């Protein structure tokens, strides 16, 4: 009535019911699996001393609800290492599972994000040629520990464009999650199209 807006601030003590009530209040209804992942990410941020604002929660929720989950994943991240610094060429090594088999690749880039996305592309191009057509990074809240939202658009050889997003306090991890999610969505779409066209 007096124009004050409600703000959620959650941390490591945030409960499932409280987060669910907040999301339901604004019309967002995640599945139980999605809600558990949202709560886990909120608690992870809380363990690092960050208070999660309503903007952070919305970004995390949006990212989790747009992810390809569980057994549907064709591509999944197993391990990641990034090296960067002064007088060091940014280098990334990734270990992925592609259709249940493990593969490892390393790449260099102009920065850690570029290096890791190139390494992922190097491996997944064995399944299908998919390239990044757009990359966007947005800090949701202020400060050096802000939750960053990465939005990636990937494009396959047929010109299909798929959008994916991820939100993390680590820009490299947010970029990796968004890229892998976009690749999974693209591969799942193409495989379902192939199955529909089979006689």
Coordinates of N, CA and C in Angstrom, one line a residue:
X1 N 0.8 -1.2 0.0 CA 0.0 0.0 0.0 C 0.8 1.3 0.0
X2 N 2.0 1.2 0.6 CA 2.9 2.4 0.7 C 4.0 2.4 -0.4
X3 N 3.9 1.4 -1.3 CA 4.8 1.4 -2.4 C 6.1 0.6 -2.1
X4 N 6.2 0.0 -1.0 CA 7.4 -0.8 -0.7 C 7.3 -2.1 -1.4
X5 N 8.4 -2.5 -2.1 CA 8.4 -3.8 -2.7 C 9.0 -4.9 -1.8
X6 N 8.5 -6.1 -1.9 CA 9.0 -7.2 -1.1 C 10.3 -7.7 -1.7
X7 N 11.3 -8.0 -0.9 CA 12.5 -8.5 -1.4 C 12.9 -9.8 -0.6
X8 N 13.2 -10.8 -1.4 CA 13.6 -12.1 -0.7 C 15.1 -12.0 -0.6
X9 N 15.6 -12.4 0.6 CA 17.0 -12.5 0.8 C 17.2 -13.9 1.4
X10 N 17.8 -14.8 0.7 CA 18.0 -16.2 1.2 C 19.5 -16.5 1.3
X11 N 19.8 -17.5 2.0 CA 21.1 -17.9 2.2 C 21.2 -19.4 2.4
X12 N 22.2 -19.8 3.2 CA 22.4 -21.3 3.4 C 21.3 -21.9 4.2
X13 N 20.6 -21.1 5.0 CA 19.5 -21.6 5.8 C 18.1 -21.6 5.1
X14 N 18.1 -21.2 3.8 CA 16.9 -21.2 3.0 C 16.3 -22.6 3.0
X15 N 14.9 -22.6 3.2 CA 14.2 -23.9 3.1 C 13.5 -24.1 1.8
X16 N 13.2 -25.3 1.5 CA 12.5 -25.7 0.3 C 11.1 -25.0 0.3
X17 N 10.4 -25.0 1.4 CA 9.0 -24.5 1.5 C 9.0 -23.0 1.2
X18 N 10.0 -22.3 1.8 CA 10.1 -20.8 1.7 C 10.3 -20.4 0.3
X19 N 11.3 -21.1 -0.4 CA 11.6 -20.8 -1.8 C 10.4 -21.2 -2.7
X20 N 9.8 -22.3 -2.4 CA 8.6 -22.7 -3.2 C 7.5 -21.7 -3.1
X21 N 7.2 -21.2 -1.8 CA 6.2 -20.2 -1.6 C 6.5 -18.9 -2.4
X22 N 7.7 -18.5 -2.3 CA 8.1 -17.3 -3.1 C 7.9 -17.5 -4.6
X23 N 8.3 -18.6 -5.1 CA 8.1 -18.8 -6.5 C 6.7 -18.9 -6.9
X24 N 5.9 -19.6 -6.1 CA 4.4 -19.8 -6.4 C 3.8 -18.4 -6.3
X25 N 4.2 -17.6 -5.4 CA 3.6 -16.2 -5.3 C 3.8 -15.4 -6.6
X26 N 4.8 -15.6 -7.3 CA 5.1 -14.9 -8.5 C 4.7 -15.7 -9.8
X27 N 4.0 -16.8 -9.5 CA 3.5 -17.6 -10.7 C 4.4 -18.6 -11.3
X28 N 5.5 -19.0 -10.6 CA 6.5 -20.0 -11.1 C 6.3 -21.3 -10.3
X29 N 6.0 -22.4 -11.1 CA 5.8 -23.7 -10.4 C 6.8 -24.7 -11.0
X30 N 8.0 -24.8 -10.4 CA 8.9 -25.8 -10.8 C 8.5 -27.2 -10.4
X31 N 9.0 -28.2 -11.1 CA 8.8 -29.6 -10.7 C 9.5 -29.8 -9.4
X32 N 9.3 -31.0 -8.7 CA 10.0 -31.3 -7.5 C 11.5 -31.4 -7.7
X33 N 11.9 -32.0 -8.9 CA 13.3 -32.1 -9.2 C 14.0 -30.8 -9.4
X34 N 13.2 -29.9 -10.2 CA 13.7 -28.6 -10.4 C 13.9 -27.8 -9.1
X35 N 12.8 -27.9 -8.3 CA 12.9 -27.1 -7.0 C 14.0 -27.6 -6.1
X36 N 14.3 -28.9 -6.1 CA 15.5 -29.4 -5.3 C 16.8 -28.8 -5.8
X37 N 16.9 -28.7 -7.2 CA 18.1 -28.1 -7.8 C 18.2 -26.6 -7.5
X38 N 17.1 -25.9 -7.5 CA 17.1 -24.5 -7.2 C 17.5 -24.3 -5.7
X39 N 17.0 -25.0 -4.8 CA 17.3 -24.9 -3.4 C 18.8 -25.3 -3.2
X40 N 19.3 -26.3 -3.9 CA 20.7 -26.7 -3.8 C 21.6 -25.5 -4.2
X41 N 21.2 -24.8 -5.3 CA 22.1 -23.7 -5.8 C 22.0 -22.5 -4.9
X42 N 20.8 -22.3 -4.3 CA 20.7 -21.2 -3.3 C 21.6 -21.5 -2.1
X43 N 21.5 -22.7 -1.6 CA 22.4 -23.1 -0.5 C 23.9 -23.0 -0.8
X44 N 24.2 -23.4 -2.0 CA 25.6 -23.3 -2.4 C 26.1 -21.9 -2.4
X45 N 25.3 -21.0 -2.8 CA 25.7 -19.6 -2.8 C 25.7 -19.1 -1.3
X46 N 24.8 -19.6 -0.5 CA 24.8 -19.2 0.9 C 26.0 -19.7 1.6
X47 N 26.5 -20.9 1.3 CA 27.7 -21.5 1.9 C 28.9 -20.6 1.6
X48 N 28.8 -19.9 0.5 CA 30.0 -19.0 0.1 C 29.8 -17.6 0.7
X49 N 28.8 -17.4 1.5 CA 28.6 -16.2 2.2 C 27.7 -15.2 1.4
X50 N 27.1 -15.6 0.3 CA 26.3 -14.7 -0.5 C 24.9 -14.7 0.0
X51 N 24.2 -13.6 0.1 CA 22.8 -13.5 0.3 C 22.1 -13.5 -1.1
X52 N 21.2 -14.3 -1.3 CA 20.5 -14.5 -2.6 C 19.3 -13.6 -2.6
X53 N 19.3 -12.6 -3.5 CA 18.2 -11.6 -3.6 C 17.1 -12.2 -4.5
X54 N 16.0 -11.5 -4.6 CA 14.9 -12.0 -5.5 C 15.4 -12.1 -7.0
X55 N 16.2 -11.1 -7.4 CA 16.8 -11.2 -8.8 C 17.6 -12.4 -9.0
X56 N 18.5 -12.7 -8.0 CA 19.3 -13.9 -8.1 C 18.5 -15.2 -8.2
X57 N 17.4 -15.2 -7.3 CA 16.6 -16.4 -7.3 C 15.8 -16.6 -8.6
X58 N 15.4 -15.5 -9.2 CA 14.7 -15.6 -10.5 C 15.6 -16.1 -11.6
X59 N 16.9 -15.6 -11.6 CA 17.9 -16.0 -12.6 C 18.2 -17.5 -12.4
X60 N 18.4 -17.9 -11.2 CA 18.7 -19.3 -10.9 C 17.5 -20.2 -11.4
X61 N 16.3 -19.8 -11.0 CA 15.1 -20.5 -11.3 C 15.0 -20.7 -12.9
X62 N 15.1 -19.5 -13.5 CA 15.0 -19.5 -15.0 C 16.0 -20.5 -15.7
X63 N 17.2 -20.5 -15.1 CA 18.3 -21.3 -15.7 C 17.9 -22.8 -15.4
X64 N 17.6 -23.1 -14.2 CA 17.3 -24.5 -13.8 C 16.1 -25.0 -14.6
X65 N 15.0 -24.2 -14.8 CA 13.8 -24.7 -15.4 C 14.0 -24.9 -16.9
X66 N 15.1 -24.2 -17.5 CA 15.3 -24.4 -18.9 C 16.3 -25.5 -19.2
X67 N 16.9 -26.1 -18.2 CA 17.9 -27.2 -18.4 C 17.3 -28.5 -18.9
X68 N 18.2 -29.2 -19.7 CA 17.9 -30.6 -20.0 C 18.4 -31.4 -18.9
X69 N 17.5 -32.2 -18.3 CA 17.8 -32.9 -17.1 C 17.9 -34.4 -17.2
X70 N 18.7 -35.0 -16.3 CA 18.7 -36.5 -16.1 C 19.1 -37.2 -17.3
X71 N 18.4 -38.3 -17.6 CA 18.7 -39.3 -18.6 C 18.6 -38.6 -20.0
X72 N 17.9 -37.5 -20.2 CA 17.7 -36.9 -21.5 C 19.1 -36.3 -22.0
X73 N 20.0 -36.1 -21.1 CA 21.3 -35.4 -21.6 C 22.1 -36.4 -22.5
X74 N 22.4 -35.8 -23.6 CA 23.3 -36.6 -24.6 C 24.7 -36.2 -24.3
X75 N 24.9 -34.9 -23.9 CA 26.3 -34.4 -23.5 C 26.2 -34.0 -22.1
X76 N 27.2 -34.4 -21.3 CA 27.3 -34.0 -19.9 C 28.7 -33.7 -19.5
X77 N 28.9 -32.7 -18.6 CA 30.3 -32.3 -18.2 C 30.7 -33.3 -17.0
X78 N 31.9 -33.8 -17.1 CA 32.5 -34.6 -16.1 C 33.5 -33.9 -15.3
X79 N 34.4 -33.1 -16.0 CA 35.5 -32.4 -15.4 C 35.9 -31.2 -16.2
X80 N 36.5 -30.2 -15.5 CA 36.8 -29.0 -16.2 C 38.0 -28.4 -15.4
X81 N 39.0 -27.9 -16.2 CA 40.2 -27.2 -15.6 C 40.5 -26.0 -16.5
X82 N 40.7 -24.8 -15.9 CA 41.0 -23.6 -16.7 C 42.2 -23.0 -16.1
X83 N 43.2 -22.6 -17.0 CA 44.4 -21.8 -16.5 C 44.4 -20.5 -17.2
X84 N 44.6 -19.4 -16.5 CA 44.7 -18.1 -17.1 C 45.5 -17.2 -16.2
X85 N 46.1 -16.2 -16.7 CA 46.9 -15.3 -15.9 C 47.7 -14.4 -16.8
X86 N 48.7 -13.7 -16.1 CA 49.5 -12.8 -16.9 C 50.6 -13.6 -17.5
X87 N 50.9 -13.4 -18.7 CA 51.9 -14.1 -19.5 C 51.6 -15.6 -19.6
X88 N 50.3 -15.9 -19.6 CA 49.9 -17.3 -19.7 C 48.8 -17.3 -20.8
X89 N 48.8 -18.2 -21.7 CA 47.8 -18.3 -22.7 C 46.6 -19.0 -22.1
X90 N 45.4 -18.4 -22.0 CA 44.3 -19.1 -21.4 C 44.0 -20.4 -22.0
X91 N 44.0 -21.4 -21.2 CA 43.8 -22.8 -21.7 C 42.8 -23.5 -20.8
X92 N 42.0 -24.3 -21.5 CA 40.9 -25.1 -20.8 C 41.0 -26.6 -21.2
X93 N 40.8 -27.4 -20.3 CA 40.7 -28.9 -20.5 C 39.3 -29.3 -20.0
X94 N 38.6 -30.0 -20.9 CA 37.3 -30.5 -20.5 C 37.2 -32.0 -20.7
X95 N 36.4 -32.7 -19.8 CA 36.1 -34.1 -20.0 C 34.6 -34.2 -20.0
X96 N 34.1 -34.7 -21.1 CA 32.6 -34.8 -21.3 C 32.2 -36.2 -21.6
X97 N 31.0 -36.5 -21.3 CA 30.4 -37.8 -21.8 C 29.5 -37.4 -23.0
X98 N 29.7 -38.1 -24.1 CA 28.9 -37.9 -25.3 C 28.3 -39.3 -25.6
X99 N 27.0 -39.3 -25.5 CA 26.3 -40.6 -25.7 C 26.8 -41.7 -24.9
X100 N 27.2 -41.4 -23.6 CA 27.7 -42.4 -22.7 C 29.2 -42.7 -22.7
X101 N 29.9 -42.2 -23.7 CA 31.3 -42.4 -23.8 C 32.1 -41.1 -23.3
X102 N 33.2 -41.3 -22.7 CA 34.0 -40.2 -22.2 C 35.0 -39.7 -23.2
X103 N 35.2 -38.4 -23.3 CA 36.1 -37.8 -24.2 C 36.8 -36.6 -23.5
X104 N 38.0 -36.3 -23.9 CA 38.8 -35.2 -23.3 C 39.4 -34.4 -24.4
X105 N 39.3 -33.0 -24.2 CA 39.9 -32.1 -25.2 C 40.4 -30.9 -24.4
X106 N 41.5 -30.3 -25.0 CA 42.0 -29.0 -24.5 C 42.1 -28.0 -25.6
X107 N 41.9 -26.7 -25.3 CA 41.9 -25.6 -26.3 C 42.5 -24.4 -25.6
X108 N 43.0 -23.5 -26.4 CA 43.4 -22.2 -25.9 C 42.4 -21.1 -26.5
X109 N 42.4 -20.0 -25.9 CA 41.5 -18.9 -26.3 C 42.0 -17.6 -25.9
X110 N 41.2 -16.5 -26.2 CA 41.5 -15.2 -25.8 C 41.3 -14.9 -24.3
X111 N 40.5 -15.8 -23.7 CA 40.2 -15.8 -22.3 C 39.7 -17.2 -21.8
X112 N 39.5 -17.4 -20.6 CA 39.1 -18.7 -20.1 C 37.8 -19.1 -20.6
X113 N 36.8 -18.2 -20.8 CA 35.5 -18.6 -21.4 C 35.6 -19.1 -22.8
X114 N 36.4 -18.3 -23.6 CA 36.6 -18.7 -25.0 C 37.3 -20.0 -25.1
X115 N 38.3 -20.3 -24.3 CA 39.0 -21.5 -24.3 C 38.1 -22.7 -24.0
X116 N 37.3 -22.6 -22.9 CA 36.5 -23.7 -22.5 C 35.4 -24.0 -23.5
X117 N 34.8 -22.9 -24.1 CA 33.7 -23.1 -25.1 C 34.3 -23.8 -26.4
X118 N 35.5 -23.4 -26.8 CA 36.2 -24.0 -27.9 C 36.5 -25.5 -27.7
X119 N 36.9 -25.9 -26.4 CA 37.2 -27.3 -26.1 C 35.9 -28.1 -26.2
X120 N 34.8 -27.5 -25.7 CA 33.5 -28.2 -25.7 C 33.1 -28.4 -27.2
X121 N 33.2 -27.4 -28.0 CA 32.8 -27.5 -29.4 C 33.6 -28.5 -30.1
X122 N 34.9 -28.6 -29.8 CA 35.8 -29.5 -30.4 C 35.3 -31.0 -30.3
X123 N 34.8 -31.3 -29.0 CA 34.4 -32.6 -28.8 C 33.0 -32.9 -29.3
X124 N 32.1 -31.9 -29.2 CA 30.7 -32.2 -29.6 C 30.5 -32.1 -31.1
X125 N 31.5 -31.5 -31.8 CA 31.4 -31.5 -33.3 C 31.5 -32.9 -33.9
X126 N 31.9 -33.9 -33.1 CA 31.9 -35.3 -33.5 C 30.5 -35.8 -33.6
X127 N 29.6 -35.3 -32.8 CA 28.2 -35.7 -32.9 C 27.4 -34.9 -34.0
X128 N 27.6 -33.6 -33.9 CA 26.9 -32.7 -34.9 C 27.6 -31.4 -34.9
X129 N 27.7 -30.7 -36.0 CA 28.3 -29.4 -36.1 C 27.4 -28.4 -35.5
X130 N 27.7 -27.9 -34.4 CA 26.9 -26.8 -33.7 C 27.9 -25.7 -33.3
X131 N 27.5 -24.5 -33.6 CA 28.3 -23.3 -33.3 C 27.6 -22.3 -32.5
X132 N 28.3 -21.5 -31.8 CA 27.7 -20.4 -31.0 C 27.4 -19.3 -32.0
X133 N 26.1 -18.8 -32.0 CA 25.7 -17.7 -32.8 C 25.6 -16.4 -32.0
X134 N 25.4 -16.6 -30.7 CA 25.3 -15.4 -29.9 C 25.7 -15.8 -28.4
X135 N 26.4 -14.9 -27.8 CA 26.8 -15.0 -26.4 C 26.5 -13.7 -25.6
X136 N 25.8 -13.8 -24.5 CA 25.5 -12.6 -23.8 C 25.7 -12.9 -22.3
X137 N 26.3 -12.0 -21.6 CA 26.6 -12.1 -20.2 C 26.0 -10.9 -19.4
X138 N 25.2 -11.2 -18.4 CA 24.6 -10.1 -17.6 C 24.8 -10.4 -16.1
X139 N 25.3 -9.4 -15.4 CA 25.4 -9.5 -13.9 C 24.0 -9.2 -13.3
X140 N 23.5 -10.1 -12.5 CA 22.1 -9.9 -12.0 C 22.1 -8.9 -10.9
X141 N 23.1 -9.0 -10.0 CA 23.2 -8.0 -8.9 C 24.6 -7.4 -8.9
X142 N 24.8 -6.4 -8.1 CA 26.1 -5.8 -8.0 C 27.1 -6.6 -7.2
X143 N 28.4 -6.1 -7.2 CA 29.4 -6.7 -6.4 C 30.2 -7.7 -7.2
X144 N 31.4 -8.0 -6.6 CA 32.3 -9.0 -7.3 C 31.8 -10.4 -7.2
X145 N 30.8 -10.7 -6.3 CA 30.3 -12.0 -6.1 C 28.9 -12.1 -6.7
X146 N 28.6 -11.2 -7.7 CA 27.3 -11.2 -8.3 C 27.0 -12.5 -9.0
X147 N 25.7 -12.9 -9.0 CA 25.3 -14.0 -9.9 C 25.2 -13.5 -11.3
X148 N 25.9 -14.2 -12.2 CA 26.0 -13.8 -13.6 C 25.0 -14.8 -14.4
X149 N 24.3 -14.2 -15.3 CA 23.5 -15.0 -16.2 C 24.1 -15.0 -17.6
X150 N 24.3 -16.2 -18.1 CA 24.8 -16.3 -19.5 C 23.7 -16.8 -20.4
X151 N 23.5 -16.1 -21.5 CA 22.5 -16.6 -22.5 C 23.3 -16.9 -23.8
X152 N 23.1 -18.1 -24.2 CA 23.8 -18.5 -25.4 C 22.8 -19.0 -26.5
X153 N 23.1 -18.6 -27.7 CA 22.3 -19.2 -28.8 C 23.3 -20.0 -29.7
X154 N 22.9 -21.3 -29.9 CA 23.7 -22.2 -30.7 C 22.9 -22.5 -32.0
X155 N 23.7 -22.7 -33.1 CA 23.0 -23.0 -34.4 C 23.6 -24.2 -35.0
X156 N 22.8 -25.1 -35.5 CA 23.2 -26.3 -36.2 C 23.4 -26.1 -37.7
X157 N 23.8 -27.1 -38.4 CA 24.1 -27.0 -39.9 C 22.8 -26.6 -40.7
X158 N 21.7 -27.0 -40.1 CA 20.4 -26.7 -40.9 C 19.9 -25.3 -40.6
X159 N 20.6 -24.6 -39.8 CA 20.1 -23.2 -39.5 C 19.2 -23.1 -38.3
X160 N 18.9 -24.2 -37.6 CA 18.1 -24.2 -36.4 C 18.9 -23.5 -35.3
X161 N 18.2 -22.5 -34.6 CA 18.8 -21.8 -33.5 C 18.1 -22.1 -32.2
X162 N 18.9 -22.5 -31.2 CA 18.4 -22.9 -29.9 C 19.0 -21.9 -28.9
X163 N 18.2 -21.4 -28.0 CA 18.7 -20.5 -26.9 C 18.7 -21.3 -25.6
X164 N 19.8 -21.0 -24.8 CA 19.9 -21.7 -23.5 C 20.6 -20.7 -22.6
X165 N 20.3 -20.9 -21.3 CA 20.8 -19.9 -20.3 C 21.3 -20.7 -19.0
X166 N 22.2 -20.0 -18.3 CA 22.6 -20.6 -17.0 C 22.9 -19.4 -16.1
X167 N 22.8 -19.6 -14.8 CA 23.1 -18.5 -13.8 C 24.0 -19.1 -12.7
X168 N 25.1 -18.5 -12.6 CA 26.1 -18.9 -11.5 C 26.9 -17.7 -11.1
X169 N 27.5 -17.8 -9.9 CA 28.4 -16.8 -9.5 C 29.8 -16.9 -10.3
X170 N 30.0 -18.0 -10.9 CA 31.3 -18.3 -11.6 C 30.9 -18.1 -13.1
X171 N 31.5 -17.2 -13.8 CA 31.2 -16.9 -15.2 C 31.5 -18.0 -16.1
X172 N 32.7 -18.7 -15.8 CA 33.1 -19.8 -16.6 C 32.1 -20.9 -16.5
X173 N 31.7 -21.3 -15.3 CA 30.8 -22.4 -15.1 C 29.4 -22.1 -15.7
X174 N 29.0 -20.8 -15.6 CA 27.7 -20.4 -16.2 C 27.7 -20.6 -17.7
X175 N 28.9 -20.2 -18.3 CA 29.1 -20.3 -19.7 C 29.0 -21.7 -20.2
X176 N 29.7 -22.6 -19.4 CA 29.8 -24.0 -19.7 C 28.4 -24.7 -19.6
X177 N 27.7 -24.4 -18.6 CA 26.3 -24.9 -18.4 C 25.4 -24.5 -19.5
X178 N 25.4 -23.2 -19.9 CA 24.6 -22.7 -20.9 C 24.9 -23.4 -22.3
X179 N 26.2 -23.5 -22.5 CA 26.7 -24.1 -23.8 C 26.2 -25.6 -23.9
X180 N 26.4 -26.3 -22.8 CA 26.1 -27.8 -22.8 C 24.6 -27.9 -22.9
X181 N 23.8 -27.0 -22.2 CA 22.4 -27.1 -22.3 C 21.9 -26.8 -23.7
X182 N 22.5 -25.8 -24.3 CA 22.1 -25.5 -25.7 C 22.4 -26.6 -26.7
X183 N 23.6 -27.3 -26.5 CA 23.9 -28.4 -27.4 C 23.0 -29.6 -27.2
X184 N 22.6 -29.9 -25.9 CA 21.7 -30.9 -25.6 C 20.3 -30.7 -26.2
X185 N 19.8 -29.5 -26.1 CA 18.5 -29.1 -26.7 C 18.6 -29.3 -28.2
X186 N 19.6 -28.9 -28.8 CA 19.8 -29.0 -30.3 C 19.8 -30.4 -30.7
X187 N 20.6 -31.2 -30.0 CA 20.8 -32.7 -30.4 C 19.4 -33.4 -30.1
X188 N 18.7 -33.1 -29.0 CA 17.4 -33.8 -28.8 C 16.4 -33.4 -29.8
X189 N 16.4 -32.1 -30.2 CA 15.5 -31.7 -31.3 C 15.7 -32.4 -32.6
X190 N 17.0 -32.5 -33.0 CA 17.4 -33.1 -34.2 C 17.1 -34.6 -34.2
X191 N 17.3 -35.2 -33.1 CA 17.1 -36.7 -33.0 C 15.6 -37.0 -33.0
X192 N 14.8 -36.1 -32.4 CA 13.3 -36.4 -32.4 C 12.8 -36.1 -33.8
X193 N 13.4 -35.1 -34.6 CA 13.0 -34.9 -35.9 C 13.3 -36.0 -36.8
X194 N 14.5 -36.7 -36.6 CA 14.9 -37.8 -37.4 C 14.0 -39.0 -37.2
X195 N 13.6 -39.2 -35.9 CA 12.7 -40.3 -35.6 C 11.3 -40.1 -36.2
X196 N 10.8 -38.8 -36.3 CA 9.5 -38.5 -36.9 C 9.5 -38.8 -38.4
X197 N 10.6 -38.6 -39.0 CA 10.7 -38.7 -40.5 C 10.9 -40.1 -40.9
X198 N 11.3 -41.0 -40.0 CA 11.5 -42.4 -40.3 C 10.2 -43.1 -40.7
X199 N 10.2 -43.9 -41.8 CA 8.9 -44.5 -42.3 C 8.5 -45.6 -41.3

